[in-house]
XYZ file of C-alpha atoms in Angstrom:
736
model
C -7.690 29.563 -0.551
C -9.615 29.334 -3.838
C -10.138 33.102 -3.891
C -6.398 33.689 -3.271
C -5.483 31.435 -6.198
C -7.938 33.175 -8.468
C -6.592 36.540 -7.252
C -3.027 35.496 -8.158
C -4.176 34.456 -11.629
C -5.969 37.765 -12.067
C -2.857 39.712 -10.932
C -0.630 37.799 -13.349
C -3.077 38.410 -16.164
C -3.193 42.111 -15.320
C 0.622 42.373 -15.321
C 0.692 40.597 -18.672
C -1.896 42.976 -20.104
C -0.009 46.009 -18.705
C 3.260 44.878 -20.323
C 1.542 44.310 -23.649
C -0.173 47.691 -23.427
C 3.146 49.464 -22.718
C 4.757 47.661 -25.637
C 1.966 48.504 -28.013
C 2.084 52.155 -26.929
C 5.862 52.353 -27.350
C 5.825 50.645 -30.735
C 2.933 52.843 -31.783
C 4.686 56.037 -30.709
C 7.903 54.953 -32.442
C 6.021 54.078 -35.601
C 4.180 57.407 -35.614
C 7.493 59.204 -34.997
C 9.133 57.432 -37.935
C 6.193 58.250 -40.172
C 6.280 61.915 -39.109
C 10.056 62.141 -39.619
C 9.787 60.553 -43.049
C 6.961 62.879 -44.019
C 8.860 65.947 -42.781
C 11.998 64.843 -44.632
C 10.042 64.099 -47.786
C 8.202 67.389 -47.852
C 11.383 69.272 -46.885
C 13.216 67.781 -49.855
C 10.303 68.350 -52.222
C 9.732 71.907 -51.059
C 13.423 72.742 -51.079
C 13.815 71.261 -54.548
C 10.878 73.231 -55.881
C 12.034 76.466 -54.227
C 15.680 76.170 -55.261
C 14.775 75.094 -58.791
C 12.478 78.094 -59.259
C 15.044 80.529 -57.840
C 17.863 79.038 -59.883
C 15.762 79.320 -63.007
C 14.905 82.947 -62.187
C 18.534 83.974 -61.570
C 19.740 82.232 -64.700
C 16.987 83.854 -66.735
C 17.839 87.329 -65.410
C 21.518 86.756 -66.159
C 20.692 85.528 -69.638
C 18.292 88.333 -70.466
C 20.535 91.137 -69.116
C 23.542 89.705 -70.963
C 21.468 89.319 -74.131
C 20.193 92.877 -73.747
C 23.795 94.139 -73.379
C 25.024 92.270 -76.453
C 22.007 93.247 -78.524
C 22.498 96.882 -77.480
C 26.150 96.810 -78.514
C 25.251 95.327 -81.904
C 22.602 97.951 -82.492
C 24.925 100.760 -81.455
C 27.689 99.480 -83.694
C 25.297 99.176 -86.577
C 25.993 95.482 -86.949
C 22.363 94.571 -86.292
C 19.099 95.725 -87.645
C 17.223 94.844 -84.443
C 15.001 97.333 -82.756
C 15.825 98.827 -79.316
C 12.388 97.713 -78.153
C 13.705 94.185 -77.985
C 16.435 95.375 -75.596
C 13.953 97.166 -73.405
C 11.661 94.127 -73.413
C 14.501 91.931 -72.159
C 15.174 94.370 -69.299
C 11.439 94.581 -68.526
C 11.167 90.778 -68.428
C 14.123 90.698 -66.033
C 12.310 93.178 -63.778
C 9.220 90.989 -63.801
C 11.235 87.923 -62.860
C 13.049 89.791 -60.075
C 9.890 89.538 -57.934
C 10.557 85.804 -57.534
C 13.816 86.611 -55.740
C 12.199 88.869 -53.176
C 12.838 86.256 -50.437
C 16.609 86.602 -50.919
C 17.025 90.168 -52.211
C 14.619 93.103 -51.983
C 12.698 93.484 -55.221
C 13.250 97.225 -55.267
C 17.021 96.812 -55.027
C 17.198 94.506 -58.029
C 14.734 96.636 -59.964
C 16.842 99.737 -59.223
C 19.933 97.947 -60.528
C 18.088 96.935 -63.692
C 16.751 100.474 -64.072
C 20.303 101.832 -63.738
C 21.389 99.331 -66.398
C 18.646 100.569 -68.724
C 19.401 104.206 -67.948
C 23.063 103.810 -68.870
C 21.972 102.329 -72.189
C 19.598 105.218 -72.817
C 22.362 107.731 -72.183
C 24.638 105.957 -74.653
C 21.761 105.775 -77.156
C 21.173 109.510 -76.855
C 24.874 110.112 -77.392
C 24.849 108.118 -80.604
C 21.732 109.830 -81.830
C 23.255 113.247 -81.073
C 26.438 112.322 -82.839
C 24.593 111.649 -86.055
C 22.822 114.981 -85.914
C 25.905 117.033 -85.052
C 29.335 117.193 -86.534
C 31.847 115.327 -84.526
C 34.842 117.642 -84.114
C 37.051 115.647 -81.730
C 37.440 111.900 -82.354
C 39.388 111.463 -79.111
C 36.661 113.065 -77.049
C 34.123 110.859 -78.788
C 36.017 107.688 -77.950
C 36.451 108.853 -74.380
C 32.706 109.446 -74.005
C 31.854 106.165 -75.660
C 34.262 104.415 -73.335
C 32.679 106.152 -70.358
C 29.181 105.085 -71.489
C 30.391 101.541 -72.084
C 31.949 101.441 -68.602
C 28.691 102.745 -67.095
C 26.735 100.022 -68.902
C 29.289 97.396 -67.852
C 29.197 98.623 -64.264
C 25.372 98.514 -64.212
C 25.460 94.990 -65.659
C 28.050 93.934 -63.053
C 25.829 95.371 -60.292
C 22.924 93.335 -61.572
C 25.125 90.252 -61.823
C 26.423 90.753 -58.269
C 22.897 90.946 -56.909
C 22.116 87.756 -58.767
C 25.240 86.117 -57.341
C 24.168 87.184 -53.847
C 20.914 85.380 -54.458
C 22.807 82.319 -55.666
C 24.953 82.330 -52.538
C 21.920 82.634 -50.278
C 20.181 79.867 -52.172
C 23.261 77.702 -51.819
C 23.453 78.487 -48.104
C 19.785 77.594 -47.656
C 20.303 74.413 -49.621
C 23.152 73.465 -47.332
C 20.902 74.224 -44.334
C 18.137 72.086 -45.782
C 20.577 69.264 -46.312
C 21.743 69.594 -42.725
C 18.104 69.437 -41.587
C 17.514 66.470 -43.850
C 20.613 64.739 -42.498
C 19.503 65.420 -38.922
C 16.051 64.010 -39.659
C 17.500 60.842 -41.065
C 19.949 60.577 -38.190
C 16.966 60.892 -35.842
C 15.087 58.327 -37.906
C 17.989 55.915 -37.783
C 18.378 56.506 -34.044
C 14.661 55.928 -33.600
C 14.911 52.658 -35.501
C 17.866 51.586 -33.363
C 16.040 52.517 -30.157
C 12.895 50.731 -31.312
C 14.869 47.662 -32.282
C 16.629 47.694 -28.930
C 13.351 48.119 -27.081
C 11.710 45.310 -29.039
C 14.654 43.028 -28.339
C 14.510 43.994 -24.655
C 10.751 43.627 -24.492
C 10.572 40.252 -26.167
C 13.442 38.964 -24.065
C 11.707 40.242 -20.947
C 8.319 39.087 -22.257
C 9.598 35.561 -22.805
C 11.000 35.481 -19.270
C 7.816 36.955 -17.815
C 5.626 34.611 -19.828
C 7.645 31.637 -18.681
C 7.298 32.892 -15.123
C 3.551 33.440 -15.506
C 3.131 30.028 -17.130
C 4.965 28.431 -14.227
C 2.783 30.325 -11.773
C -0.348 29.431 -13.736
C 0.658 25.772 -13.799
C 1.254 25.887 -10.068
C -2.038 27.693 -9.578
C -3.923 25.180 -11.718
C -2.246 22.335 -9.898
C -3.161 23.888 -6.552
C -6.708 24.539 -7.703
C -6.997 21.032 -9.123
C -5.703 19.640 -5.846
C -8.275 21.668 -3.937
C -11.120 20.691 -6.280
C -10.113 17.054 -6.081
C -9.868 17.184 -2.291
C -13.453 18.328 -1.743
C -16.139 15.725 -1.217
C -18.585 17.519 -3.517
C -18.936 16.362 -7.100
C -17.836 19.278 -9.292
C -18.716 18.884 -12.958
C -18.423 21.672 -15.525
C -20.571 21.300 -18.649
C -21.052 23.320 -21.834
C -24.345 24.412 -23.407
C -24.882 20.914 -24.790
C -24.274 19.401 -21.331
C -20.992 17.834 -22.452
C -18.403 17.518 -19.670
C -15.596 20.106 -19.620
C -14.190 19.383 -16.143
C -14.551 16.431 -13.809
C -13.122 16.222 -10.284
C -12.114 13.185 -8.226
C -15.422 13.039 -6.343
C -17.288 12.736 -9.649
C -14.738 10.186 -10.836
C -15.242 8.168 -7.656
C -19.043 8.302 -7.906
C -19.243 7.338 -11.593
C -16.106 5.138 -11.630
C -14.989 6.952 -14.792
C -11.658 8.848 -14.978
C -11.635 12.477 -16.061
C -9.815 11.684 -19.319
C -12.715 9.493 -20.436
C -15.450 11.704 -19.007
C -14.483 14.951 -20.752
C -16.545 15.480 -23.902
C -19.286 13.000 -23.010
C -22.864 13.871 -22.102
C -23.137 14.260 -18.349
C -26.483 12.416 -18.130
C -24.814 9.259 -19.457
C -22.185 9.467 -16.715
C -24.364 10.630 -13.796
C -27.925 9.530 -14.670
C -29.626 11.185 -11.690
C -28.642 14.620 -13.066
C -30.824 14.110 -16.152
C -33.921 15.674 -14.559
C -31.922 18.787 -13.589
C -30.226 19.441 -16.946
C -33.041 21.627 -18.390
C -31.996 24.174 -15.771
C -28.488 24.363 -17.311
C -29.834 26.482 -20.186
C -31.586 28.731 -17.657
C -28.288 29.332 -15.861
C -26.539 30.007 -19.205
C -29.116 32.648 -20.138
C -29.604 34.324 -16.754
C -26.029 33.932 -15.446
C -27.682 33.354 -12.042
C -27.042 30.499 -9.630
C -29.702 27.793 -9.385
C -30.019 25.694 -6.207
C -31.871 22.482 -5.444
C -31.924 21.724 -1.732
C -31.872 18.116 -0.569
C -33.527 16.533 -3.581
C -34.672 12.941 -3.161
C -32.916 10.708 -5.709
C -33.879 7.068 -6.160
C -31.498 4.856 -8.142
C -30.513 1.526 -6.655
C -31.286 3.053 -3.256
C -32.764 6.247 -1.876
C -30.319 9.140 -1.539
C -30.571 12.884 -1.001
C -28.505 15.404 -2.967
C -28.127 19.165 -2.784
C -27.355 20.519 -6.259
C -26.010 23.977 -7.122
C -25.538 25.253 -10.692
C -23.272 28.276 -11.252
C -22.174 29.967 -14.477
C -18.398 29.923 -15.107
C -17.458 32.817 -17.391
C -13.872 31.670 -17.859
C -14.903 28.324 -19.348
C -18.254 29.561 -20.677
C -19.855 26.645 -18.915
C -21.997 25.739 -15.922
C -20.419 24.226 -12.820
C -22.687 21.585 -11.304
C -21.949 20.917 -7.658
C -23.665 17.862 -6.208
C -23.413 16.990 -2.504
C -24.652 13.738 -1.059
C -26.525 14.928 2.051
C -28.237 11.652 2.854
C -26.590 11.416 6.280
C -27.550 14.988 7.153
C -31.090 14.414 5.892
C -31.509 11.279 7.995
C -30.039 13.083 10.990
C -32.375 16.028 10.484
C -35.287 13.641 10.079
C -34.427 12.109 13.449
C -34.276 15.584 14.953
C -37.634 16.436 13.411
C -39.132 13.266 14.821
C -37.639 14.093 18.213
C -39.175 17.538 18.052
C -42.492 16.054 16.915
C -42.526 13.825 19.961
C -41.783 16.859 22.096
C -44.858 18.576 20.672
C -46.934 15.413 21.079
C -45.933 15.298 24.749
C -47.120 18.864 25.155
C -50.428 18.110 23.403
C -51.141 14.668 24.810
C -52.634 15.953 28.058
C -55.246 18.070 26.317
C -55.835 15.366 23.727
C -56.387 12.727 26.422
C -58.841 15.041 28.188
C -60.885 15.558 25.026
C -60.638 11.871 24.112
C -62.036 10.927 27.528
C -64.898 13.344 26.914
C -65.601 11.640 23.583
C -65.450 8.158 25.135
C -67.642 9.373 27.967
C -70.265 10.550 25.497
C -70.150 7.199 23.674
C -70.262 4.960 26.768
C -72.926 7.113 28.427
C -75.151 7.039 25.368
C -74.687 3.267 24.982
C -75.697 2.797 28.638
C -78.777 4.912 28.006
C -79.665 2.799 24.951
C -79.260 -0.441 26.911
C -81.478 0.886 29.653
C -84.118 1.907 27.123
C -84.012 -1.494 25.417
C -84.153 -3.456 28.685
C -87.074 -1.404 29.974
C -88.718 -1.094 26.549
C -88.740 2.634 26.947
C -87.948 5.436 24.547
C -89.210 6.152 21.084
C -87.565 5.549 17.720
C -86.636 9.235 17.602
C -84.867 8.909 20.961
C -82.908 5.910 19.679
C -81.923 7.808 16.497
C -80.858 10.804 18.560
C -78.688 8.607 20.785
C -77.183 6.907 17.724
C -76.387 10.335 16.244
C -74.533 11.233 19.449
C -72.509 8.011 19.250
C -71.756 8.541 15.536
C -70.649 12.170 15.934
C -68.525 11.281 18.971
C -66.887 8.407 17.074
C -66.186 10.679 14.101
C -64.604 13.216 16.430
C -62.449 10.453 17.947
C -61.378 9.379 14.437
C -60.323 12.949 13.614
C -58.330 13.209 16.849
C -56.518 9.927 16.153
C -55.738 10.972 12.573
C -54.368 14.283 13.840
C -52.143 12.455 16.289
C -50.969 10.112 13.508
C -50.099 13.080 11.317
C -47.735 14.288 14.046
C -45.976 11.009 14.712
C -45.665 9.582 11.192
C -42.273 9.770 9.439
C -42.849 10.895 5.857
C -40.390 11.887 3.147
C -40.795 15.438 1.914
C -43.322 15.512 -0.944
C -44.000 18.898 -2.506
C -47.388 19.421 -4.119
C -49.734 22.372 -4.729
C -51.796 22.815 -1.561
C -54.172 25.403 -0.134
C -52.534 26.981 2.914
C -55.985 27.848 4.291
C -56.751 24.122 4.655
C -53.518 23.519 6.584
C -54.245 26.496 8.825
C -57.737 25.206 9.586
C -56.368 21.722 10.270
C -53.750 23.015 12.728
C -56.223 25.302 14.498
C -58.583 22.325 14.878
C -55.814 20.376 16.644
C -55.114 23.399 18.832
C -58.812 23.688 19.671
C -58.870 20.084 20.877
C -55.633 20.240 22.875
C -54.793 23.759 24.062
C -55.756 25.344 27.346
C -59.326 26.640 27.036
C -58.167 30.046 28.305
C -56.412 30.572 24.971
C -58.618 32.280 22.385
C -57.965 31.021 18.842
C -58.529 33.470 15.973
C -58.338 32.528 12.277
C -57.785 35.328 9.747
C -57.327 33.231 6.625
C -57.271 34.319 2.975
C -60.579 34.731 1.167
C -59.516 32.611 -1.832
C -57.240 29.606 -2.294
C -53.712 30.366 -1.101
C -51.793 27.894 -3.275
C -48.177 27.016 -2.501
C -45.843 24.164 -3.411
C -45.399 22.477 -0.032
C -45.378 19.263 1.971
C -48.671 19.183 3.856
C -47.444 17.161 6.833
C -44.221 19.120 7.335
C -45.881 22.523 6.970
C -48.614 21.492 9.402
C -45.885 20.402 11.818
C -44.198 23.816 11.446
C -47.410 25.690 12.241
C -48.206 23.368 15.123
C -44.726 23.948 16.586
C -45.214 27.713 16.421
C -48.711 27.481 17.900
C -47.440 25.206 20.674
C -44.687 27.717 21.523
C -47.289 30.489 21.553
C -49.555 28.454 23.849
C -46.699 27.909 26.307
C -45.800 31.617 26.137
C -49.366 32.426 27.247
C -49.582 29.753 29.994
C -46.672 27.844 31.522
C -44.076 30.538 30.775
C -46.030 33.298 32.491
C -44.778 34.267 35.967
C -46.627 32.763 38.897
C -49.574 34.784 40.044
C -50.253 36.344 36.631
C -53.394 35.553 34.593
C -53.058 32.569 32.281
C -54.196 32.562 28.652
C -54.360 35.071 25.829
C -55.096 35.310 22.123
C -53.442 33.251 19.370
C -54.068 34.559 15.836
C -53.172 32.785 12.612
C -53.435 34.846 9.423
C -52.558 34.374 5.745
C -51.828 37.235 3.334
C -50.343 37.660 -0.129
C -47.175 39.761 -0.380
C -45.038 41.055 -3.284
C -41.571 42.187 -2.104
C -40.152 45.464 -3.415
C -36.503 46.469 -3.827
C -36.242 47.873 -0.293
C -37.584 44.636 1.214
C -35.211 42.511 -0.880
C -32.219 44.488 0.414
C -33.098 43.491 3.985
C -34.212 39.975 3.001
C -31.755 38.482 0.461
C -33.729 35.210 0.438
C -36.739 36.995 -1.121
C -35.987 36.027 -4.730
C -39.520 35.163 -5.909
C -42.066 37.652 -7.234
C -44.856 36.858 -4.768
C -45.201 35.087 -1.430
C -47.843 33.830 0.946
C -47.182 35.130 4.454
C -48.437 32.925 7.288
C -48.378 34.869 10.566
C -48.680 33.276 14.008
C -49.242 35.979 16.633
C -49.681 35.585 20.372
C -50.117 37.858 23.374
C -47.706 35.908 25.562
C -44.582 36.820 27.505
C -42.656 37.824 24.366
C -38.981 37.376 23.523
C -36.210 39.643 24.911
C -34.271 41.555 22.200
C -30.965 39.859 23.079
C -32.532 36.430 22.465
C -34.461 37.116 19.250
C -31.330 36.700 17.110
C -30.550 33.309 18.714
C -33.908 31.558 18.683
C -33.193 29.676 15.436
C -29.814 28.383 16.688
C -29.666 24.601 17.306
C -30.234 23.547 20.928
C -30.896 27.117 22.067
C -33.838 27.168 24.480
C -35.163 29.278 27.343
C -36.933 26.275 28.891
C -35.744 24.476 31.987
C -33.564 21.377 31.604
C -35.665 18.373 30.639
C -38.500 20.481 29.214
C -37.273 20.548 25.613
C -34.396 19.885 23.238
C -34.117 23.400 21.828
C -34.523 22.015 18.309
C -38.091 23.171 17.628
C -37.481 26.525 15.949
C -34.285 25.235 14.342
C -36.217 22.512 12.548
C -39.039 24.949 11.754
C -36.570 27.298 10.071
C -34.859 24.406 8.282
C -38.180 23.094 6.959
C -39.202 26.517 5.632
C -35.836 26.834 3.858
C -36.509 23.497 2.186
C -39.732 25.044 0.887
C -37.635 27.879 -0.675
C -39.027 30.251 1.924
C -37.744 32.224 4.882
C -38.881 33.445 8.301
C -38.783 36.562 10.428
C -39.833 37.268 14.018
C -40.983 40.396 15.839
C -41.572 40.690 19.555
C -42.341 43.234 22.250
C -41.646 41.535 25.605
C -44.763 41.262 27.709
C -47.065 42.274 24.845
C -46.832 40.438 21.554
C -44.786 38.004 19.443
C -45.276 37.451 15.699
C -43.644 34.741 13.593
C -43.986 35.310 9.831
C -43.414 32.511 7.333
C -42.822 33.511 3.688
C -43.544 30.739 1.166
C -43.426 31.324 -2.640
C -46.843 31.534 -4.267
C -47.677 28.673 -6.607
C -48.974 29.941 -9.957
C -51.169 27.426 -11.747
C -50.286 26.889 -15.406
C -53.268 27.172 -17.715
C -56.860 27.819 -16.662
C -57.771 26.752 -13.166
C -59.745 23.563 -13.065
C -63.335 23.886 -12.091
C -64.289 22.952 -8.551
C -65.795 19.481 -8.382
C -69.548 19.495 -8.195
C -71.153 18.381 -4.962
C -72.766 15.039 -5.510
C -75.790 14.589 -3.311
C -75.808 10.861 -4.015
C -72.449 10.596 -2.221
C -74.201 10.000 1.060
C -76.286 7.224 -0.468
C -75.247 3.683 0.354
C -74.830 1.582 -2.815
C -75.779 -2.098 -2.530
C -74.343 -4.975 -4.516
C -73.767 -8.710 -4.712
C -70.911 -11.182 -4.773
C -68.700 -13.170 -2.401
C -66.200 -11.145 -0.326
C -63.332 -12.587 1.752
C -62.812 -10.484 4.916
C -59.364 -10.965 6.507
C -58.679 -9.324 9.908
C -57.102 -10.524 13.141
C -59.484 -8.363 15.228
C -62.737 -10.238 15.845
C -64.765 -7.074 16.346
C -63.570 -5.678 13.012
C -64.430 -8.969 11.235
C -67.873 -8.888 12.799
C -68.390 -5.213 11.867
C -67.272 -5.690 8.274
C -69.399 -8.843 7.889
C -72.468 -7.069 9.235
C -72.050 -4.041 6.945
C -71.371 -6.096 3.821
C -74.285 -8.481 4.397
C -76.589 -5.508 4.914
C -75.391 -4.251 1.524
C -76.335 -7.569 -0.142
C -72.930 -9.254 -0.281
C -72.015 -12.766 0.885
C -69.058 -12.911 3.296
C -66.501 -15.494 4.412
C -64.059 -14.689 7.240
C -60.368 -15.371 7.950
C -58.578 -14.345 11.143
C -55.018 -14.238 9.767
C -53.066 -14.179 6.513
C -52.323 -17.887 6.432
C -55.998 -18.878 6.766
C -56.898 -16.318 4.104
C -54.454 -17.860 1.618
C -55.836 -21.352 2.268
C -59.439 -20.198 1.756
C -58.508 -18.247 -1.362
C -56.699 -21.258 -2.828
C -59.895 -23.322 -2.524
C -62.487 -20.691 -3.517
C -60.672 -18.064 -5.588
C -62.999 -18.684 -8.542
C -65.963 -17.631 -6.377
C -64.383 -14.696 -4.484
C -65.117 -11.317 -6.111
C -63.101 -9.202 -3.633
C -60.723 -9.648 -0.696
C -60.912 -7.169 2.204
C -57.349 -7.470 3.562
C -55.977 -6.116 6.848
C -52.377 -4.836 6.885
C -50.914 -6.081 10.185
C -51.762 -9.681 11.182
C -50.057 -12.675 12.838
C -48.633 -15.661 10.931
C -48.778 -13.807 7.612
C -49.074 -10.060 7.138
C -51.445 -8.554 4.605
C -48.508 -7.942 2.252
C -47.316 -11.567 2.424
C -50.846 -12.944 2.053
C -51.490 -10.750 -1.007
C -48.269 -11.944 -2.687
C -49.284 -15.590 -2.167
C -52.860 -14.992 -3.404
C -51.584 -13.110 -6.462
C -49.600 -16.200 -7.449
C -52.854 -18.181 -7.318
C -54.879 -15.589 -9.276
C -52.875 -12.697 -10.784
C -55.958 -10.543 -11.511
C -57.539 -10.751 -8.049
C -59.242 -7.647 -6.659
C -58.152 -6.535 -3.206
C -59.114 -3.669 -0.891
C -56.452 -2.943 1.755
C -57.749 -1.982 5.214
C -55.510 -0.602 7.976
C -55.457 1.608 11.025
C -52.300 3.252 9.632
C -52.621 6.413 7.566
C -51.651 6.344 3.898
C -47.883 6.549 4.510
C -44.847 4.865 2.947
C -45.765 1.484 4.451
C -49.200 1.538 2.857
C -47.912 2.901 -0.455
C -45.303 0.133 -0.620
C -48.058 -2.508 -0.415
C -50.367 -0.664 -2.822
C -47.579 -0.583 -5.408
C -47.711 -4.394 -5.512
C -51.027 -4.077 -7.375
C -53.680 -3.761 -4.656
C -56.728 -1.967 -6.035
C -57.707 0.378 -3.185
C -57.246 1.458 0.428
C -59.619 2.286 3.302
C -58.376 3.580 6.649
C -59.875 2.296 9.886
C -62.230 3.187 11.371
C -64.494 3.393 8.352
C -68.188 4.123 8.014
C -70.806 2.048 6.218
C -70.947 4.701 3.475
C -67.179 4.647 2.916
C -66.917 0.859 2.774
C -69.990 0.523 0.542
C -68.674 3.034 -1.986
C -65.155 1.556 -2.133
C -66.474 -2.015 -2.595
C -68.951 -0.910 -5.257
C -66.171 0.970 -7.056
C -64.023 -2.173 -7.298
C -66.463 -4.992 -8.118
C -69.651 -3.280 -9.352
C -72.429 -5.872 -9.584
C -70.669 -9.218 -9.230
C -72.865 -12.328 -9.643
C -74.033 -13.735 -6.279
C -72.211 -16.811 -4.997
C -73.308 -19.419 -2.488
C -71.355 -19.339 0.737
């Protein structure tokens, strides 16, 4: 719907631009035409004026000079003038020279011949006069007749010249009339052009006004429709400028911030929606790159914990960035429940192997203890034998601790916490769990990277992902094999660095980073049929029998990798091999890498100390163990079996107590409640929290109250000694 509305706006804008373009072209053509017509008319008039003026001058000059020559000749012949005949001939010669200017209207030779005839007739008359002076004139009548004939010849020659000149005048007049007709036609065309242009402009602007009104109505309707759509979505849609001032504000944003759009526009968005403050530096990045920026299910803590997915997109029309914020808390909690469900599914698959190995560990411990008792009762065995047996018990207990911690890491619900981690360490951790729990017919191969493979990831969730994939591989090589076929195979986990090229990015649009770590989990199990490969990440899709799984494992794996800004791919040849590849962006450390911490040989030393320590634990064996260790280290110890007793003892002897060793879960009063009461008695008390829980949200919540340190059960003498020494140093001894 949104695209259709935008398309309608684009079409209307295009029609508007087309109409304006046509108008501009028409007006431009009309203007050019008017300019051309005016120029043609102007130059026609100028040229005609110049031409006709020159010709008129030439004809008048010829007329004047020939007439003057005729009169001057008559005067000379009559003896009334003393002028020389050369002046007459010069006038005729000048007329001949001017006759060339009339060549366009009368041939030059014709006019020159007429002028020559005019001159010739004068010469004949001149000769007659000269002859008459030299000879005796016998007949006066004959003389007059000849003179009359010469005069007529001269007059006729002059008339011929005049007629030719008149012909030129007539042609010039005819051409002038033609030029005027052309000029009149040009100005008629110009006037018509002006009328047409005026009519077109009137038509266009009338039509333009109607079209604009129509487009404005459509645009208003479109904006109203778009506003309705934007206000109907549940996502907060906020458009901001480069300074992060609000340009647009939809109903969802108004509902969240309880501020109407009219008041929100123009204000800084961080003052209206405070949780966006940490994301605003990315607004400038979007402005510069014009690329969309996404933040997937970010944990936001205000008055309560919420999860938001935030998308920032550049809006060219408004020259702003559209911030879309979706509250995905419900989806996140739902997905977390699904992840926990899938975790339990994996735990169920692993518990059999884990129980088997745990029984082996307990068997080693109980058997060695029995052997020690026998040796003590019968006073047999050397000190070396006793130490060897104690080493067996210690190593078995440490192995049991690791197995319990691994099981806790699977079952604990943790919020996603991204931090730079070495993927090699996670791979080793997961393979260790697999070694303790998988069928012994499965060969485990580690092909890890030779240096630190740093990525920004959540350790627990990524370990869960790898364990899910390894568990699927183990089943593909055992329970999923047809009956009667050999069980087992090879499971290989490898880590490599990869830089995608353009070809790879075309096939993998999610590959937007420059470099990735590729974690591959490969097995030689039954494989995946080609028609199923494309469905394996779909929710609730499974090839297992009913009751054997939820079909959420690979779905949650894929979802978790997406939350790490990564992606997955799978390759399989049924009956031969299956490879799952996880692509996670490489984490580039800023600045020089910190030096590796030096190995401190004194770490294994057991520091002693002094001072009175209050040990609070509801388990008698743990109280006894802690008391024994601390007294061996030189401390004095008083015991309390629950939180209420601990508070009473602390109230009486808080001035003497240097440190309280406080259990987390106890009857009557929990460790948290007891600490709060003791802190009211002595605000600066020193407390070391002890619990069988791993350092999860429950522990962190108590530590944030001000507790100084934490030790997880079971602990060794070395661990407890170092933690106590770290907190109280050398406290003065107190009497118990």
